[in-house]
mmCIF file with all atom_site columns, C-alpha atoms in Angstrom:
data_model
loop_
_atom_site.group_PDB
_atom_site.id
_atom_site.type_symbol
_atom_site.label_atom_id
_atom_site.label_alt_id
_atom_site.label_comp_id
_atom_site.label_asym_id
_atom_site.label_entity_id
_atom_site.label_seq_id
_atom_site.pdbx_PDB_ins_code
_atom_site.Cartn_x
_atom_site.Cartn_y
_atom_site.Cartn_z
_atom_site.occupancy
_atom_site.B_iso_or_equiv
_atom_site.pdbx_formal_charge
_atom_site.auth_seq_id
_atom_site.auth_comp_id
_atom_site.auth_asym_id
_atom_site.auth_atom_id
_atom_site.pdbx_PDB_model_num
ATOM 1   C CA . MET A 1 1   ? 67.413  102.170 82.917  1.00 0.00 ? 1   MET A CA 1
ATOM 2   C CA . LYS A 1 2   ? 67.586  99.039  85.053  1.00 0.00 ? 2   LYS A CA 1
ATOM 3   C CA . THR A 1 3   ? 70.394  97.627  82.887  1.00 0.00 ? 3   THR A CA 1
ATOM 4   C CA . ASN A 1 4   ? 72.475  100.763 83.484  1.00 0.00 ? 4   ASN A CA 1
ATOM 5   C CA . GLN A 1 5   ? 71.973  100.440 87.255  1.00 0.00 ? 5   GLN A CA 1
ATOM 6   C CA . ILE A 1 6   ? 73.156  96.812  87.195  1.00 0.00 ? 6   ILE A CA 1
ATOM 7   C CA . LEU A 1 7   ? 76.168  97.788  85.088  1.00 0.00 ? 7   LEU A CA 1
ATOM 8   C CA . LEU A 1 8   ? 77.103  100.593 87.530  1.00 0.00 ? 8   LEU A CA 1
ATOM 9   C CA . ASN A 1 9   ? 76.823  98.234  90.511  1.00 0.00 ? 9   ASN A CA 1
ATOM 10  C CA . THR A 1 10  ? 79.065  95.707  88.726  1.00 0.00 ? 10  THR A CA 1
ATOM 11  C CA . ILE A 1 11  ? 81.662  98.378  87.956  1.00 0.00 ? 11  ILE A CA 1
ATOM 12  C CA . ASN A 1 12  ? 81.626  99.651  91.563  1.00 0.00 ? 12  ASN A CA 1
ATOM 13  C CA . PHE A 1 13  ? 81.993  96.088  92.856  1.00 0.00 ? 13  PHE A CA 1
ATOM 14  C CA . ARG A 1 14  ? 84.984  95.435  90.575  1.00 0.00 ? 14  ARG A CA 1
ATOM 15  C CA . ARG A 1 15  ? 86.532  98.763  91.523  1.00 0.00 ? 15  ARG A CA 1
ATOM 16  C CA . ARG A 1 16  ? 86.256  97.843  95.215  1.00 0.00 ? 16  ARG A CA 1
ATOM 17  C CA . GLN A 1 17  ? 87.870  94.467  94.562  1.00 0.00 ? 17  GLN A CA 1
ATOM 18  C CA . ILE A 1 18  ? 90.756  96.087  92.677  1.00 0.00 ? 18  ILE A CA 1
ATOM 19  C CA . LEU A 1 19  ? 91.211  98.719  95.404  1.00 0.00 ? 19  LEU A CA 1
ATOM 20  C CA . ALA A 1 20  ? 91.179  96.060  98.150  1.00 0.00 ? 20  ALA A CA 1
ATOM 21  C CA . ALA A 1 21  ? 93.668  93.904  96.245  1.00 0.00 ? 21  ALA A CA 1
ATOM 22  C CA . THR A 1 22  ? 95.964  96.894  95.693  1.00 0.00 ? 22  THR A CA 1
ATOM 23  C CA . VAL A 1 23  ? 95.904  97.820  99.385  1.00 0.00 ? 23  VAL A CA 1
ATOM 24  C CA . GLY A 1 24  ? 96.505  94.192  100.372 1.00 0.00 ? 24  GLY A CA 1
ATOM 25  C CA . MET A 1 25  ? 99.485  93.789  98.024  1.00 0.00 ? 25  MET A CA 1
ATOM 26  C CA . THR A 1 26  ? 100.971 97.090  99.188  1.00 0.00 ? 26  THR A CA 1
ATOM 27  C CA . CYS A 1 27  ? 100.768 95.982  102.819 1.00 0.00 ? 27  CYS A CA 1
ATOM 28  C CA . TYR A 1 28  ? 102.316 92.615  101.899 1.00 0.00 ? 28  TYR A CA 1
ATOM 29  C CA . VAL A 1 29  ? 105.217 94.235  100.044 1.00 0.00 ? 29  VAL A CA 1
ATOM 30  C CA . VAL A 1 30  ? 105.891 96.744  102.834 1.00 0.00 ? 30  VAL A CA 1
ATOM 31  C CA . ILE A 1 31  ? 105.458 94.409  105.825 1.00 0.00 ? 31  ILE A CA 1
ATOM 32  C CA . ARG A 1 32  ? 106.915 91.144  104.427 1.00 0.00 ? 32  ARG A CA 1
ATOM 33  C CA . PRO A 1 33  ? 110.594 92.223  104.411 1.00 0.00 ? 33  PRO A CA 1
ATOM 34  C CA . VAL A 1 34  ? 110.317 93.202  108.087 1.00 0.00 ? 34  VAL A CA 1
ATOM 35  C CA . PHE A 1 35  ? 109.167 89.735  109.142 1.00 0.00 ? 35  PHE A CA 1
ATOM 36  C CA . GLY A 1 36  ? 110.515 87.642  106.268 1.00 0.00 ? 36  GLY A CA 1
ATOM 37  C CA . ALA A 1 37  ? 114.308 87.768  106.505 1.00 0.00 ? 37  ALA A CA 1
ATOM 38  C CA . PRO A 1 38  ? 116.133 86.064  109.383 1.00 0.00 ? 38  PRO A CA 1
ATOM 39  C CA . ALA A 1 39  ? 118.228 88.459  111.447 1.00 0.00 ? 39  ALA A CA 1
ATOM 40  C CA . THR A 1 40  ? 121.533 86.578  111.182 1.00 0.00 ? 40  THR A CA 1
ATOM 41  C CA . LEU A 1 41  ? 123.290 83.915  109.141 1.00 0.00 ? 41  LEU A CA 1
ATOM 42  C CA . ASP A 1 42  ? 123.098 81.482  112.080 1.00 0.00 ? 42  ASP A CA 1
ATOM 43  C CA . THR A 1 43  ? 119.333 82.031  112.373 1.00 0.00 ? 43  THR A CA 1
ATOM 44  C CA . ALA A 1 44  ? 118.835 81.337  108.656 1.00 0.00 ? 44  ALA A CA 1
ATOM 45  C CA . ILE A 1 45  ? 120.855 78.116  108.887 1.00 0.00 ? 45  ILE A CA 1
ATOM 46  C CA . SER A 1 46  ? 119.001 77.020  112.018 1.00 0.00 ? 46  SER A CA 1
ATOM 47  C CA . GLU A 1 47  ? 115.621 77.645  110.353 1.00 0.00 ? 47  GLU A CA 1
ATOM 48  C CA . PHE A 1 48  ? 116.657 75.624  107.280 1.00 0.00 ? 48  PHE A CA 1
ATOM 49  C CA . ALA A 1 49  ? 117.909 72.765  109.489 1.00 0.00 ? 49  ALA A CA 1
ATOM 50  C CA . ARG A 1 50  ? 114.771 73.005  111.665 1.00 0.00 ? 50  ARG A CA 1
ATOM 51  C CA . GLY A 1 51  ? 116.938 73.087  114.792 1.00 0.00 ? 51  GLY A CA 1
ATOM 52  C CA . THR A 1 52  ? 118.860 69.909  113.890 1.00 0.00 ? 52  THR A CA 1
ATOM 53  C CA . LYS A 1 53  ? 122.645 69.817  114.451 1.00 0.00 ? 53  LYS A CA 1
ATOM 54  C CA . VAL A 1 54  ? 124.595 70.838  111.341 1.00 0.00 ? 54  VAL A CA 1
ATOM 55  C CA . THR A 1 55  ? 127.995 69.200  110.701 1.00 0.00 ? 55  THR A CA 1
ATOM 56  C CA . PHE A 1 56  ? 130.413 71.731  109.210 1.00 0.00 ? 56  PHE A CA 1
ATOM 57  C CA . GLY A 1 57  ? 133.259 70.638  106.965 1.00 0.00 ? 57  GLY A CA 1
ATOM 58  C CA . THR A 1 58  ? 136.379 72.479  105.838 1.00 0.00 ? 58  THR A CA 1
ATOM 59  C CA . ALA A 1 59  ? 137.574 73.511  102.383 1.00 0.00 ? 59  ALA A CA 1
ATOM 60  C CA . THR A 1 60  ? 139.597 70.290  102.075 1.00 0.00 ? 60  THR A CA 1
ATOM 61  C CA . ALA A 1 61  ? 137.407 67.811  103.976 1.00 0.00 ? 61  ALA A CA 1
ATOM 62  C CA . GLY A 1 62  ? 133.684 67.398  104.343 1.00 0.00 ? 62  GLY A CA 1
ATOM 63  C CA . LYS A 1 63  ? 130.569 66.175  102.581 1.00 0.00 ? 63  LYS A CA 1
ATOM 64  C CA . VAL A 1 64  ? 129.696 69.580  101.049 1.00 0.00 ? 64  VAL A CA 1
ATOM 65  C CA . LYS A 1 65  ? 132.016 71.242  98.551  1.00 0.00 ? 65  LYS A CA 1
ATOM 66  C CA . PHE A 1 66  ? 131.331 74.962  98.067  1.00 0.00 ? 66  PHE A CA 1
ATOM 67  C CA . ASP A 1 67  ? 133.228 76.323  95.068  1.00 0.00 ? 67  ASP A CA 1
ATOM 68  C CA . ILE A 1 68  ? 133.477 80.130  94.953  1.00 0.00 ? 68  ILE A CA 1
ATOM 69  C CA . ALA A 1 69  ? 136.387 82.500  94.413  1.00 0.00 ? 69  ALA A CA 1
ATOM 70  C CA . GLU A 1 70  ? 137.731 84.006  97.637  1.00 0.00 ? 70  GLU A CA 1
ATOM 71  C CA . LEU A 1 71  ? 138.484 87.358  95.934  1.00 0.00 ? 71  LEU A CA 1
ATOM 72  C CA . ILE A 1 72  ? 135.643 88.735  93.832  1.00 0.00 ? 72  ILE A CA 1
ATOM 73  C CA . ASP A 1 73  ? 136.187 91.767  91.599  1.00 0.00 ? 73  ASP A CA 1
ATOM 74  C CA . ASN A 1 74  ? 132.516 92.461  90.867  1.00 0.00 ? 74  ASN A CA 1
ATOM 75  C CA . GLY A 1 75  ? 129.655 91.392  93.148  1.00 0.00 ? 75  GLY A CA 1
ATOM 76  C CA . ASN A 1 76  ? 127.016 91.648  90.401  1.00 0.00 ? 76  ASN A CA 1
ATOM 77  C CA . ALA A 1 77  ? 127.506 88.149  88.945  1.00 0.00 ? 77  ALA A CA 1
ATOM 78  C CA . VAL A 1 78  ? 129.490 85.773  91.134  1.00 0.00 ? 78  VAL A CA 1
ATOM 79  C CA . PRO A 1 79  ? 129.654 82.153  89.912  1.00 0.00 ? 79  PRO A CA 1
ATOM 80  C CA . ILE A 1 80  ? 129.131 79.508  92.597  1.00 0.00 ? 80  ILE A CA 1
ATOM 81  C CA . SER A 1 81  ? 128.921 75.733  92.569  1.00 0.00 ? 81  SER A CA 1
ATOM 82  C CA . VAL A 1 82  ? 127.749 73.498  95.402  1.00 0.00 ? 82  VAL A CA 1
ATOM 83  C CA . SER A 1 83  ? 128.215 69.734  95.296  1.00 0.00 ? 83  SER A CA 1
ATOM 84  C CA . VAL A 1 84  ? 127.617 67.037  97.885  1.00 0.00 ? 84  VAL A CA 1
ATOM 85  C CA . ASP A 1 85  ? 129.420 63.712  98.194  1.00 0.00 ? 85  ASP A CA 1
ATOM 86  C CA . SER A 1 86  ? 126.424 61.406  97.810  1.00 0.00 ? 86  SER A CA 1
ATOM 87  C CA . PRO A 1 87  ? 125.719 58.355  95.617  1.00 0.00 ? 87  PRO A CA 1
ATOM 88  C CA . MET A 1 88  ? 122.180 59.698  94.941  1.00 0.00 ? 88  MET A CA 1
ATOM 89  C CA . THR A 1 89  ? 120.545 56.286  95.341  1.00 0.00 ? 89  THR A CA 1
ATOM 90  C CA . ASP A 1 90  ? 117.179 55.548  96.945  1.00 0.00 ? 90  ASP A CA 1
ATOM 91  C CA . ALA A 1 91  ? 119.011 54.644  100.171 1.00 0.00 ? 91  ALA A CA 1
ATOM 92  C CA . ASP A 1 92  ? 121.329 57.685  100.331 1.00 0.00 ? 92  ASP A CA 1
ATOM 93  C CA . TYR A 1 93  ? 120.554 60.970  98.596  1.00 0.00 ? 93  TYR A CA 1
ATOM 94  C CA . VAL A 1 94  ? 120.423 64.744  99.063  1.00 0.00 ? 94  VAL A CA 1
ATOM 95  C CA . VAL A 1 95  ? 116.921 66.087  99.713  1.00 0.00 ? 95  VAL A CA 1
ATOM 96  C CA . ALA A 1 96  ? 117.706 69.811  99.598  1.00 0.00 ? 96  ALA A CA 1
ATOM 97  C CA . MET A 1 97  ? 120.593 72.247  99.213  1.00 0.00 ? 97  MET A CA 1
ATOM 98  C CA . ALA A 1 98  ? 120.722 75.930  100.110 1.00 0.00 ? 98  ALA A CA 1
ATOM 99  C CA . VAL A 1 99  ? 123.181 78.810  100.212 1.00 0.00 ? 99  VAL A CA 1
ATOM 100 C CA . PHE A 1 100 ? 122.901 81.566  102.804 1.00 0.00 ? 100 PHE A CA 1
ATOM 101 C CA . ASN A 1 101 ? 124.841 84.823  103.172 1.00 0.00 ? 101 ASN A CA 1
ATOM 102 C CA . GLU A 1 102 ? 125.817 87.077  106.032 1.00 0.00 ? 102 GLU A CA 1
ATOM 103 C CA . LYS A 1 103 ? 125.340 90.641  104.750 1.00 0.00 ? 103 LYS A CA 1
ATOM 104 C CA . ASN A 1 104 ? 122.997 90.746  101.732 1.00 0.00 ? 104 ASN A CA 1
ATOM 105 C CA . PRO A 1 105 ? 119.522 92.215  102.340 1.00 0.00 ? 105 PRO A CA 1
ATOM 106 C CA . GLN A 1 106 ? 118.028 88.704  101.887 1.00 0.00 ? 106 GLN A CA 1
ATOM 107 C CA . ARG A 1 107 ? 119.823 85.907  103.785 1.00 0.00 ? 107 ARG A CA 1
ATOM 108 C CA . GLU A 1 108 ? 118.660 83.123  101.471 1.00 0.00 ? 108 GLU A CA 1
ATOM 109 C CA . VAL A 1 109 ? 120.600 83.100  98.195  1.00 0.00 ? 109 VAL A CA 1
ATOM 110 C CA . ILE A 1 110 ? 119.317 79.851  96.688  1.00 0.00 ? 110 ILE A CA 1
ATOM 111 C CA . LYS A 1 111 ? 117.304 76.877  97.866  1.00 0.00 ? 111 LYS A CA 1
ATOM 112 C CA . CYS A 1 112 ? 116.645 73.777  95.763  1.00 0.00 ? 112 CYS A CA 1
ATOM 113 C CA . ARG A 1 113 ? 115.159 70.316  96.232  1.00 0.00 ? 113 ARG A CA 1
ATOM 114 C CA . LEU A 1 114 ? 116.665 67.142  94.784  1.00 0.00 ? 114 LEU A CA 1
ATOM 115 C CA . SER A 1 115 ? 115.742 63.478  94.427  1.00 0.00 ? 115 SER A CA 1
ATOM 116 C CA . PRO A 1 116 ? 117.682 60.320  93.503  1.00 0.00 ? 116 PRO A CA 1
ATOM 117 C CA . SER A 1 117 ? 116.657 60.856  89.874  1.00 0.00 ? 117 SER A CA 1
ATOM 118 C CA . ALA A 1 118 ? 118.877 63.987  89.785  1.00 0.00 ? 118 ALA A CA 1
ATOM 119 C CA . GLY A 1 119 ? 121.870 61.672  89.360  1.00 0.00 ? 119 GLY A CA 1
ATOM 120 C CA . ARG A 1 120 ? 124.357 64.118  90.905  1.00 0.00 ? 120 ARG A CA 1
ATOM 121 C CA . ALA A 1 121 ? 124.040 66.415  93.898  1.00 0.00 ? 121 ALA A CA 1
ATOM 122 C CA . GLN A 1 122 ? 125.455 69.512  92.225  1.00 0.00 ? 122 GLN A CA 1
ATOM 123 C CA . VAL A 1 123 ? 124.070 72.998  91.579  1.00 0.00 ? 123 VAL A CA 1
ATOM 124 C CA . SER A 1 124 ? 125.773 75.896  89.800  1.00 0.00 ? 124 SER A CA 1
ATOM 125 C CA . THR A 1 125 ? 124.512 79.460  89.371  1.00 0.00 ? 125 THR A CA 1
ATOM 126 C CA . ARG A 1 126 ? 125.508 83.121  89.583  1.00 0.00 ? 126 ARG A CA 1
ATOM 127 C CA . ILE A 1 127 ? 124.613 85.287  92.566  1.00 0.00 ? 127 ILE A CA 1
ATOM 128 C CA . ARG A 1 128 ? 124.904 88.926  93.649  1.00 0.00 ? 128 ARG A CA 1
ATOM 129 C CA . LEU A 1 129 ? 126.909 89.914  96.712  1.00 0.00 ? 129 LEU A CA 1
ATOM 130 C CA . ALA A 1 130 ? 126.555 93.212  98.547  1.00 0.00 ? 130 ALA A CA 1
ATOM 131 C CA . THR A 1 131 ? 129.962 93.235  100.209 1.00 0.00 ? 131 THR A CA 1
ATOM 132 C CA . SER A 1 132 ? 132.705 91.041  101.680 1.00 0.00 ? 132 SER A CA 1
ATOM 133 C CA . GLN A 1 133 ? 131.004 88.390  103.806 1.00 0.00 ? 133 GLN A CA 1
ATOM 134 C CA . LYS A 1 134 ? 130.579 84.756  104.839 1.00 0.00 ? 134 LYS A CA 1
ATOM 135 C CA . LEU A 1 135 ? 128.542 82.366  102.697 1.00 0.00 ? 135 LEU A CA 1
ATOM 136 C CA . THR A 1 136 ? 127.331 78.964  103.850 1.00 0.00 ? 136 THR A CA 1
ATOM 137 C CA . ALA A 1 137 ? 126.237 76.069  101.661 1.00 0.00 ? 137 ALA A CA 1
ATOM 138 C CA . ILE A 1 138 ? 124.126 73.491  103.470 1.00 0.00 ? 138 ILE A CA 1
ATOM 139 C CA . ALA A 1 139 ? 122.733 70.112  102.388 1.00 0.00 ? 139 ALA A CA 1
ATOM 140 C CA . GLU A 1 140 ? 119.925 68.068  103.895 1.00 0.00 ? 140 GLU A CA 1
ATOM 141 C CA . MET A 1 141 ? 120.270 64.304  103.485 1.00 0.00 ? 141 MET A CA 1
ATOM 142 C CA . ASN A 1 142 ? 117.368 61.823  103.279 1.00 0.00 ? 142 ASN A CA 1
ATOM 143 C CA . ASP A 1 143 ? 118.202 60.485  106.766 1.00 0.00 ? 143 ASP A CA 1
ATOM 144 C CA . GLY A 1 144 ? 117.557 63.945  108.265 1.00 0.00 ? 144 GLY A CA 1
ATOM 145 C CA . SER A 1 145 ? 121.212 64.914  108.766 1.00 0.00 ? 145 SER A CA 1
ATOM 146 C CA . PHE A 1 146 ? 122.630 68.269  107.662 1.00 0.00 ? 146 PHE A CA 1
ATOM 147 C CA . TYR A 1 147 ? 126.112 69.047  106.332 1.00 0.00 ? 147 TYR A CA 1
ATOM 148 C CA . ALA A 1 148 ? 127.575 72.457  105.516 1.00 0.00 ? 148 ALA A CA 1
ATOM 149 C CA . GLN A 1 149 ? 130.631 74.418  104.476 1.00 0.00 ? 149 GLN A CA 1
ATOM 150 C CA . THR A 1 150 ? 131.280 78.107  105.131 1.00 0.00 ? 150 THR A CA 1
ATOM 151 C CA . VAL A 1 151 ? 133.448 80.276  102.898 1.00 0.00 ? 151 VAL A CA 1
ATOM 152 C CA . GLU A 1 152 ? 134.571 83.841  103.527 1.00 0.00 ? 152 GLU A CA 1
ATOM 153 C CA . VAL A 1 153 ? 134.807 86.022  100.403 1.00 0.00 ? 153 VAL A CA 1
ATOM 154 C CA . VAL A 1 154 ? 136.177 89.507  99.714  1.00 0.00 ? 154 VAL A CA 1
ATOM 155 C CA . VAL A 1 155 ? 134.177 91.661  97.277  1.00 0.00 ? 155 VAL A CA 1
ATOM 156 C CA . THR A 1 156 ? 135.915 94.717  95.796  1.00 0.00 ? 156 THR A CA 1
ATOM 157 C CA . LEU A 1 157 ? 132.917 96.162  93.850  1.00 0.00 ? 157 LEU A CA 1
ATOM 158 C CA . ALA A 1 158 ? 129.645 95.721  95.749  1.00 0.00 ? 158 ALA A CA 1
ATOM 159 C CA . ALA A 1 159 ? 126.175 94.925  94.366  1.00 0.00 ? 159 ALA A CA 1
ATOM 160 C CA . CYS A 1 160 ? 122.559 94.855  95.684  1.00 0.00 ? 160 CYS A CA 1
ATOM 161 C CA . ILE A 1 161 ? 122.988 97.416  98.469  1.00 0.00 ? 161 ILE A CA 1
ATOM 162 C CA . GLU A 1 162 ? 119.793 98.894  99.923  1.00 0.00 ? 162 GLU A CA 1
ATOM 163 C CA . GLU A 1 163 ? 120.056 102.386 101.330 1.00 0.00 ? 163 GLU A CA 1
#
């Protein structure tokens, strides 16, 4: 009889833990998007740069080269490539690179960390785009400076739209 009572108490305790964890995760999933995403592209860039001045380049000149098609037929799988003009030595290397967008539900598209052992400061991937918008690639150098390039793209078939 006493063994059954201990077993019931153990089951009730586990059930309470599972219920509490479920409620906690639900609150996290519901509340996080409200506080998690920066309101604008400029805010996202400023948060990444921690308030430091960002030097913007152009499509033909600058430290950051952001390769993406300007006209995109389908926003579901858009190939991008970001490279930074850096020797990637212990004295001069890229610490982090990120890509931010203007109109997707989440401002941060990709964020990665690098070290001199990477050899090249280049990242390529595919992303989803909700609609025509501005995208900014930004690089943080080991001396604390930030460089970026902004590209405006036109998307004809949208992806990842939240209603």
